[in-house]
Short mmCIF file of C-alpha atoms and ligand atoms in Angstrom, two decimals:
data_model
loop_
_atom_site.label_atom_id
_atom_site.label_comp_id
_atom_site.label_asym_id
_atom_site.label_seq_id
_atom_site.Cartn_x
_atom_site.Cartn_y
_atom_site.Cartn_z
CA UNK A 1 -193.15 -195.66 -56.25
CA UNK A 2 -191.83 -196.94 -52.98
CA UNK A 3 -191.88 -194.42 -50.24
CA UNK A 4 -188.52 -193.40 -49.05
CA UNK A 5 -187.80 -194.77 -45.57
CA UNK A 6 -185.97 -191.65 -44.60
CA UNK A 7 -188.14 -188.52 -44.64
CA UNK A 8 -186.77 -185.63 -46.55
CA UNK A 9 -184.95 -183.22 -44.29
CA UNK A 10 -186.09 -179.69 -44.75
CA UNK A 11 -184.28 -176.95 -43.14
CA UNK A 12 -186.89 -175.34 -40.88
CA UNK A 13 -185.73 -171.78 -40.62
CA UNK A 14 -182.53 -170.13 -41.51
CA UNK A 15 -180.91 -169.37 -38.16
CA UNK A 16 -179.11 -166.14 -37.62
CA UNK A 17 -175.44 -166.02 -36.90
CA UNK A 18 -174.44 -165.67 -33.26
CA UNK A 19 -173.10 -162.23 -33.95
CA UNK A 20 -176.43 -161.09 -35.38
CA UNK A 21 -178.23 -162.37 -32.31
CA UNK A 22 -175.78 -160.71 -30.02
CA UNK A 23 -176.60 -157.41 -31.61
CA UNK A 24 -180.26 -158.05 -30.96
CA UNK A 25 -179.63 -158.59 -27.28
CA UNK A 26 -177.75 -155.35 -27.20
CA UNK A 27 -180.65 -153.56 -28.79
CA UNK A 28 -182.60 -154.17 -25.59
CA UNK A 29 -180.21 -151.67 -24.09
CA UNK A 30 -180.60 -148.44 -26.04
CA UNK A 31 -177.58 -147.85 -28.21
CA UNK A 32 -176.64 -144.53 -26.64
CA UNK A 33 -175.91 -146.25 -23.31
CA UNK A 34 -173.53 -148.80 -24.82
CA UNK A 35 -169.89 -148.01 -24.14
CA UNK A 36 -167.73 -146.98 -27.06
CA UNK A 37 -164.85 -144.63 -27.84
CA UNK A 38 -162.29 -146.63 -25.95
CA UNK A 39 -164.00 -146.37 -22.55
CA UNK A 40 -162.84 -149.64 -20.98
CA UNK A 41 -165.59 -152.22 -20.45
CA UNK A 42 -166.26 -153.24 -16.84
CA UNK A 43 -164.06 -156.11 -15.70
CA UNK A 44 -165.93 -158.51 -13.37
CA UNK A 45 -162.73 -159.83 -11.83
CA UNK A 46 -161.37 -156.70 -10.16
CA UNK A 47 -160.07 -156.99 -6.61
CA UNK A 48 -161.08 -155.11 -3.51
CA UNK A 49 -159.20 -151.95 -2.64
CA UNK A 50 -157.57 -151.68 0.73
CA UNK A 51 -159.47 -148.61 1.97
CA UNK A 52 -158.31 -147.25 5.35
CA UNK A 53 -160.94 -146.76 8.04
CA UNK A 54 -160.35 -143.52 9.94
CA UNK A 55 -161.83 -142.87 13.37
CA UNK A 56 -163.03 -139.28 13.28
CA UNK A 57 -163.15 -139.16 17.07
CA UNK A 58 -159.35 -139.32 17.03
CA UNK A 59 -159.05 -136.35 14.69
CA UNK A 60 -160.55 -133.58 16.82
CA UNK A 61 -158.20 -130.65 17.48
CA UNK A 62 -157.72 -131.82 21.08
CA UNK A 63 -156.77 -135.40 20.37
CA UNK A 64 -153.32 -136.60 19.45
CA UNK A 65 -154.48 -138.91 16.67
CA UNK A 66 -151.02 -139.12 15.10
CA UNK A 67 -151.71 -142.56 13.71
CA UNK A 68 -155.01 -141.43 12.16
CA UNK A 69 -153.28 -138.41 10.59
CA UNK A 70 -150.67 -140.73 9.09
CA UNK A 71 -153.37 -142.98 7.67
CA UNK A 72 -155.13 -139.97 6.20
CA UNK A 73 -152.01 -138.50 4.60
CA UNK A 74 -150.87 -141.78 3.17
CA UNK A 75 -154.33 -142.51 1.70
CA UNK A 76 -154.44 -139.13 -0.01
CA UNK A 77 -150.87 -139.21 -1.28
CA UNK A 78 -151.39 -142.60 -2.87
CA UNK A 79 -154.64 -141.58 -4.55
CA UNK A 80 -156.91 -143.64 -2.34
CA UNK A 81 -160.26 -142.83 -0.80
CA UNK A 82 -160.95 -143.50 2.90
CA UNK A 83 -163.81 -144.48 5.16
CA UNK A 84 -164.68 -142.47 8.26
CA UNK A 85 -166.39 -143.97 11.28
CA UNK A 86 -167.32 -142.46 14.63
CA UNK A 87 -168.63 -139.46 12.69
CA UNK A 88 -171.52 -138.68 15.00
CA UNK A 89 -174.30 -140.30 12.95
CA UNK A 90 -175.79 -143.60 14.06
CA UNK A 91 -176.07 -146.60 11.74
CA UNK A 92 -179.85 -146.29 12.09
CA UNK A 93 -179.77 -142.71 10.88
CA UNK A 94 -177.66 -143.64 7.84
CA UNK A 95 -180.25 -146.34 7.09
CA UNK A 96 -182.97 -143.69 7.26
CA UNK A 97 -181.09 -141.66 4.67
CA UNK A 98 -180.77 -144.72 2.43
CA UNK A 99 -184.48 -145.36 2.92
CA UNK A 100 -185.60 -141.88 1.77
CA UNK A 101 -183.48 -142.31 -1.37
CA UNK A 102 -185.09 -145.67 -2.18
CA UNK A 103 -188.55 -144.36 -1.42
CA UNK A 104 -188.11 -141.28 -3.57
CA UNK A 105 -187.01 -143.26 -6.62
CA UNK A 106 -189.86 -145.73 -6.03
CA UNK A 107 -192.64 -143.14 -6.29
CA UNK A 108 -194.52 -143.12 -9.62
CA UNK A 109 -192.73 -141.48 -12.54
CA UNK A 110 -195.51 -138.89 -12.99
CA UNK A 111 -195.01 -137.71 -9.44
CA UNK A 112 -191.23 -137.55 -9.77
CA UNK A 113 -191.65 -135.44 -12.86
CA UNK A 114 -192.80 -132.59 -10.65
CA UNK A 115 -189.14 -132.27 -9.74
CA UNK A 116 -187.80 -132.59 -13.27
CA UNK A 117 -184.68 -130.56 -13.97
CA UNK A 118 -184.99 -127.75 -16.45
CA UNK A 119 -183.13 -127.56 -19.76
CA UNK A 120 -179.50 -126.46 -19.32
CA UNK A 121 -179.63 -126.81 -15.56
CA UNK A 122 -178.31 -129.48 -13.23
CA UNK A 123 -180.70 -129.15 -10.38
CA UNK A 124 -183.67 -131.46 -10.09
CA UNK A 125 -184.62 -134.97 -11.07
CA UNK A 126 -183.73 -136.70 -14.32
CA UNK A 127 -180.78 -137.85 -16.35
CA UNK A 128 -177.69 -136.35 -17.93
CA UNK A 129 -177.77 -133.31 -20.12
CA UNK A 130 -177.08 -134.50 -23.64
CA UNK A 131 -174.49 -132.23 -25.23
CA UNK A 132 -173.72 -134.26 -28.35
CA UNK A 133 -175.15 -137.16 -30.30
CA UNK A 134 -172.04 -139.21 -29.62
CA UNK A 135 -172.40 -138.95 -25.85
CA UNK A 136 -172.52 -142.32 -24.09
CA UNK A 137 -175.20 -142.03 -21.43
CA UNK A 138 -174.81 -143.21 -17.86
CA UNK A 139 -177.14 -145.97 -16.68
CA UNK A 140 -178.51 -143.92 -13.82
CA UNK A 141 -181.28 -141.59 -12.73
CA UNK A 142 -180.42 -138.74 -10.43
CA UNK A 143 -181.78 -136.06 -8.21
CA UNK A 144 -179.40 -133.13 -7.86
CA UNK A 145 -179.97 -130.53 -5.14
CA UNK A 146 -178.08 -127.57 -3.71
CA UNK A 147 -178.23 -128.07 0.05
CA UNK A 148 -175.96 -125.35 1.40
CA UNK A 149 -176.13 -122.42 1.96
CA UNK A 150 -179.79 -122.81 2.94
CA UNK A 151 -180.85 -119.64 1.12
CA UNK A 152 -179.72 -121.17 -2.18
CA UNK A 153 -181.93 -124.23 -1.82
CA UNK A 154 -184.47 -124.50 -4.60
CA UNK A 155 -187.25 -126.11 -2.65
CA UNK A 156 -189.36 -126.75 -5.75
CA UNK A 157 -186.95 -129.62 -6.49
CA UNK A 158 -186.98 -131.00 -2.93
CA UNK A 159 -189.28 -134.03 -2.76
CA UNK A 160 -192.17 -133.99 -0.31
CA UNK A 161 -192.62 -137.72 -0.76
CA UNK A 162 -191.48 -139.54 1.33
CA UNK A 163 -192.72 -137.14 3.93
CA UNK A 164 -189.45 -137.18 5.89
CA UNK A 165 -187.27 -136.47 2.84
CA UNK A 166 -186.55 -132.79 3.41
CA UNK A 167 -186.01 -133.05 7.11
CA UNK A 168 -183.72 -136.08 6.87
CA UNK A 169 -181.63 -134.45 4.14
CA UNK A 170 -181.38 -131.26 6.17
CA UNK A 171 -180.17 -133.17 9.23
CA UNK A 172 -177.73 -135.27 7.22
CA UNK A 173 -176.11 -132.32 5.49
CA UNK A 174 -175.84 -130.18 8.61
CA UNK A 175 -173.92 -133.04 10.26
CA UNK A 176 -171.71 -133.19 7.20
CA UNK A 177 -170.67 -129.56 7.78
CA UNK A 178 -168.94 -130.52 11.00
CA UNK A 179 -167.43 -133.68 9.53
CA UNK A 180 -166.08 -131.75 6.55
CA UNK A 181 -164.44 -129.14 8.78
CA UNK A 182 -162.74 -131.82 10.86
CA UNK A 183 -161.44 -133.56 7.77
CA UNK A 184 -160.16 -130.39 6.08
CA UNK A 185 -158.36 -129.31 9.27
CA UNK A 186 -156.89 -132.79 9.67
CA UNK A 187 -155.68 -132.83 6.08
CA UNK A 188 -153.80 -129.59 6.78
CA UNK A 189 -152.35 -130.93 10.04
CA UNK A 190 -151.26 -134.13 8.34
CA UNK A 191 -149.05 -132.03 6.04
CA UNK A 192 -147.88 -129.65 8.79
CA UNK A 193 -149.64 -126.77 7.06
CA UNK A 194 -151.63 -123.95 8.68
CA UNK A 195 -154.65 -125.69 10.12
CA UNK A 196 -157.14 -123.43 8.31
CA UNK A 197 -155.56 -123.45 4.87
CA UNK A 198 -158.19 -125.66 3.21
CA UNK A 199 -161.02 -124.24 5.30
CA UNK A 200 -160.08 -120.69 4.25
CA UNK A 201 -160.52 -121.69 0.62
CA UNK A 202 -163.69 -123.68 1.30
CA UNK A 203 -164.69 -120.41 2.89
CA UNK A 204 -167.69 -118.62 4.26
CA UNK A 205 -169.47 -118.80 0.90
CA UNK A 206 -169.03 -122.55 0.63
CA UNK A 207 -171.48 -124.65 -1.34
CA UNK A 208 -172.68 -128.17 -0.76
CA UNK A 209 -174.49 -130.08 -3.48
CA UNK A 210 -176.12 -133.46 -3.13
CA UNK A 211 -176.53 -136.00 -5.90
CA UNK A 212 -178.88 -138.90 -5.23
CA UNK A 213 -178.13 -141.72 -7.62
CA UNK A 214 -180.28 -144.68 -8.64
CA UNK A 215 -178.50 -147.36 -10.67
CA UNK A 216 -181.19 -149.75 -11.94
CA UNK A 217 -180.10 -153.30 -12.86
CA UNK A 218 -179.22 -153.83 -16.52
CA UNK A 219 -179.41 -156.98 -18.64
CA UNK A 220 -176.00 -156.11 -20.08
CA UNK A 221 -173.87 -154.94 -17.14
CA UNK A 222 -170.83 -155.78 -19.24
CA UNK A 223 -171.40 -152.98 -21.73
CA UNK A 224 -172.82 -150.05 -19.75
CA UNK A 225 -171.60 -147.94 -16.82
CA UNK A 226 -173.57 -146.15 -14.12
CA UNK A 227 -170.96 -143.43 -14.05
CA UNK A 228 -168.12 -143.21 -16.54
CA UNK A 229 -164.55 -142.74 -15.22
CA UNK A 230 -164.10 -139.29 -13.70
CA UNK A 231 -162.56 -137.49 -10.79
CA UNK A 232 -164.71 -135.08 -8.80
CA UNK A 233 -164.45 -131.34 -9.33
CA UNK A 234 -165.10 -130.72 -5.63
CA UNK A 235 -162.80 -129.97 -2.71
CA UNK A 236 -163.99 -133.15 -1.08
CA UNK A 237 -166.82 -135.60 -1.75
CA UNK A 238 -168.69 -137.63 0.85
CA UNK A 239 -170.45 -140.74 -0.38
CA UNK A 240 -173.09 -142.76 1.40
CA UNK A 241 -173.02 -146.10 -0.34
CA UNK A 242 -175.73 -148.70 -0.74
CA UNK A 243 -175.55 -151.17 2.12
CA UNK A 244 -175.83 -154.31 0.01
CA UNK A 245 -174.97 -153.66 -3.62
CA UNK A 246 -171.47 -152.54 -4.58
CA UNK A 247 -170.57 -150.76 -7.75
CA UNK A 248 -168.06 -148.02 -7.01
CA UNK A 249 -164.56 -148.66 -8.36
CA UNK A 250 -161.37 -146.63 -8.10
CA UNK A 251 -158.35 -146.41 -10.38
CA UNK A 252 -155.12 -146.72 -8.44
CA UNK A 253 -151.69 -147.26 -10.01
CA UNK A 254 -153.45 -147.81 -13.36
CA UNK A 255 -155.59 -150.66 -12.01
CA UNK A 256 -159.26 -150.70 -11.10
CA UNK A 257 -160.30 -151.78 -7.60
CA UNK A 258 -163.71 -152.32 -6.02
CA UNK A 259 -164.56 -150.09 -3.07
CA UNK A 260 -165.72 -152.28 -0.20
CA UNK A 261 -168.98 -151.57 1.64
CA UNK A 262 -168.71 -150.51 5.28
CA UNK A 263 -172.37 -149.87 6.19
CA UNK A 264 -171.77 -147.54 9.15
CA UNK A 265 -169.03 -145.53 7.40
CA UNK A 266 -169.00 -142.61 4.98
CA UNK A 267 -166.66 -142.94 2.03
CA UNK A 268 -164.60 -139.85 1.31
CA UNK A 269 -162.39 -138.80 -1.57
CA UNK A 270 -160.73 -135.50 -2.29
CA UNK A 271 -161.61 -133.73 -5.52
CA UNK A 272 -159.53 -131.94 -8.13
CA UNK A 273 -159.50 -128.66 -6.20
CA UNK A 274 -157.48 -130.29 -3.40
CA UNK A 275 -155.12 -131.84 -5.92
CA UNK A 276 -154.55 -128.32 -7.30
CA UNK A 277 -154.13 -126.71 -3.85
CA UNK A 278 -151.61 -129.35 -2.76
CA UNK A 279 -149.73 -129.04 -6.05
CA UNK A 280 -150.44 -132.68 -6.84
CA UNK A 281 -149.36 -134.08 -3.48
CA UNK A 282 -152.87 -135.26 -2.60
CA UNK A 283 -154.50 -136.98 -5.55
CA UNK A 284 -158.06 -136.70 -6.71
CA UNK A 285 -158.79 -140.33 -7.64
CA UNK A 286 -160.47 -141.40 -10.86
CA UNK A 287 -163.50 -143.57 -10.17
CA UNK A 288 -166.53 -145.07 -11.92
CA UNK A 289 -169.69 -146.99 -11.12
CA UNK A 290 -170.42 -150.42 -12.58
CA UNK A 291 -173.94 -151.83 -12.87
CA UNK A 292 -175.36 -154.97 -11.33
CA UNK A 293 -177.18 -157.44 -13.60
CA UNK A 294 -179.97 -158.15 -11.09
CA UNK A 295 -180.09 -155.62 -8.32
CA UNK A 296 -180.58 -151.88 -8.17
CA UNK A 297 -178.07 -149.77 -6.27
CA UNK A 298 -178.53 -146.37 -4.65
CA UNK A 299 -175.98 -143.87 -3.39
CA UNK A 300 -175.77 -140.30 -2.23
CA UNK A 301 -172.74 -138.19 -3.11
CA UNK A 302 -172.33 -134.79 -1.43
CA UNK A 303 -169.85 -132.40 -3.04
CA UNK A 304 -168.19 -129.53 -1.18
CA UNK A 305 -167.23 -126.55 -3.32
CA UNK A 306 -165.76 -123.14 -2.62
CA UNK A 307 -167.74 -120.14 -3.78
CA UNK A 308 -167.39 -119.93 -7.57
CA UNK A 309 -165.47 -116.65 -7.31
CA UNK A 310 -162.73 -118.12 -5.08
CA UNK A 311 -159.33 -118.45 -6.70
CA UNK A 312 -157.76 -121.85 -6.25
CA UNK A 313 -154.04 -122.40 -6.83
CA UNK A 314 -151.20 -124.46 -5.35
CA UNK A 315 -150.13 -123.38 -1.84
CA UNK A 316 -146.76 -121.60 -2.08
CA UNK A 317 -145.25 -123.79 0.60
CA UNK A 318 -145.88 -126.89 -1.51
CA UNK A 319 -143.98 -125.53 -4.50
CA UNK A 320 -140.24 -126.10 -4.48
CA UNK A 321 -137.37 -127.30 -6.65
CA UNK A 322 -138.19 -130.94 -6.29
CA UNK A 323 -141.91 -130.24 -6.73
CA UNK A 324 -142.27 -127.49 -9.33
CA UNK A 325 -145.59 -125.80 -9.74
CA UNK A 326 -147.99 -128.13 -11.59
CA UNK A 327 -151.21 -126.13 -11.74
CA UNK A 328 -152.39 -122.69 -12.76
CA UNK A 329 -154.75 -120.50 -10.83
CA UNK A 330 -158.37 -121.44 -11.49
CA UNK A 331 -161.83 -120.15 -10.67
CA UNK A 332 -165.35 -121.47 -11.30
CA UNK A 333 -163.87 -124.92 -11.67
CA UNK A 334 -167.19 -126.76 -11.34
CA UNK A 335 -168.45 -125.08 -14.49
CA UNK A 336 -166.06 -126.83 -16.84
CA UNK A 337 -166.51 -130.27 -15.29
CA UNK A 338 -169.49 -131.54 -17.23
CA UNK A 339 -168.21 -130.63 -20.66
CA UNK A 340 -164.87 -132.32 -20.05
CA UNK A 341 -166.52 -135.34 -18.45
CA UNK A 342 -168.72 -136.01 -21.43
CA UNK A 343 -165.69 -135.88 -23.72
CA UNK A 344 -163.96 -138.46 -21.52
CA UNK A 345 -161.39 -135.87 -20.39
CA UNK A 346 -160.39 -134.75 -16.91
CA UNK A 347 -161.09 -131.07 -16.25
CA UNK A 348 -157.85 -130.86 -14.26
CA UNK A 349 -156.08 -130.95 -17.64
CA UNK A 350 -157.30 -127.38 -18.08
CA UNK A 351 -155.39 -126.34 -14.96
CA UNK A 352 -152.04 -127.88 -15.85
CA UNK A 353 -149.27 -125.28 -16.28
C1 OGA B 401 -170.30 -139.17 -8.04
C2 OGA B 401 -169.85 -140.55 -7.80
C3 OGA B 401 -170.33 -142.67 -6.78
C4 OGA B 401 -171.48 -143.54 -6.44
O1 OGA B 401 -171.53 -138.91 -7.85
O2 OGA B 401 -169.45 -138.33 -8.44
O3 OGA B 401 -168.73 -140.87 -8.10
O4 OGA B 401 -171.24 -144.56 -5.80
N1 OGA B 401 -170.73 -141.40 -7.23
O5 OGA B 401 -172.60 -143.25 -6.82
NI1 NI B 402 -167.53 -139.07 -8.40
#
């Protein structure tokens, strides 16, 4: 029999459909990190936000600083964050803070586990508490520490490696005390309120908590988030951003915007407790963190809270006919944050009249 000139064509291997393969790629990212439940996927094309830069030197009680006060008020009324410069910390010092964060997360896992948070507690090193099987996890590792008042510090969670960690954090947060006071007084002045009205609520028993965040790169940055959309439960939050890798985005007028990086500045946003005190005049912005496909990002967020027993409610002078009272009196606000956050809800809903 004559041999056929054309060899028989055998199908080598049944190939999988593209959809099947896509699922396999996703499996590389554990399923419980993949966004679901209508949380919007990160959009790579978002624009930069126009974030005002405020010179803190012009906001001392003795300076006029009318223009800076206007910038501050208009940022907060429109639900924007702001950058502060001239805050008394050098660019080199801020780099030192960034460096201790990177060095801490770079130490071997076994050593970091010495600082592991305990079950049902926030403080320490690790990841989110998992409250339900449906919870979509954040692509981040954290170290959460109470830094103020000093007698509430739990030093067993404070890293000793790098060697300068504790001292640098102590210096950074004591400078933040002054910065926070200046900002809270300026916020009051910008609204022609009693200068101490926010400070009185922040109070003698004030608390400051620091969250160090590591956002490792992810092969699927399009389907995970480093931090799901939320607003902060604080009075104000001060963020030291990574110098090179962005990731923080804010929701303004129903659109997402990228927060620019200003290496020598601190980024500040007010939290829900200021929105409640100002009866909704100053807005606590919703924000999230997107992940980079190649590079890790670090950040440090410091939250300022009143003592948990302090009652927070709208200032009487900001309630009137055209601005009826929006929020109830609340206490222990920080406590409800996590539960609401993991359900994709804003805790401020609980305070609406
Ligand atoms: C937060 C937060 C932003 C960031 O910790 O609440 O929003 O850039 N962090 O890590
Ligand atoms: Ni936040």
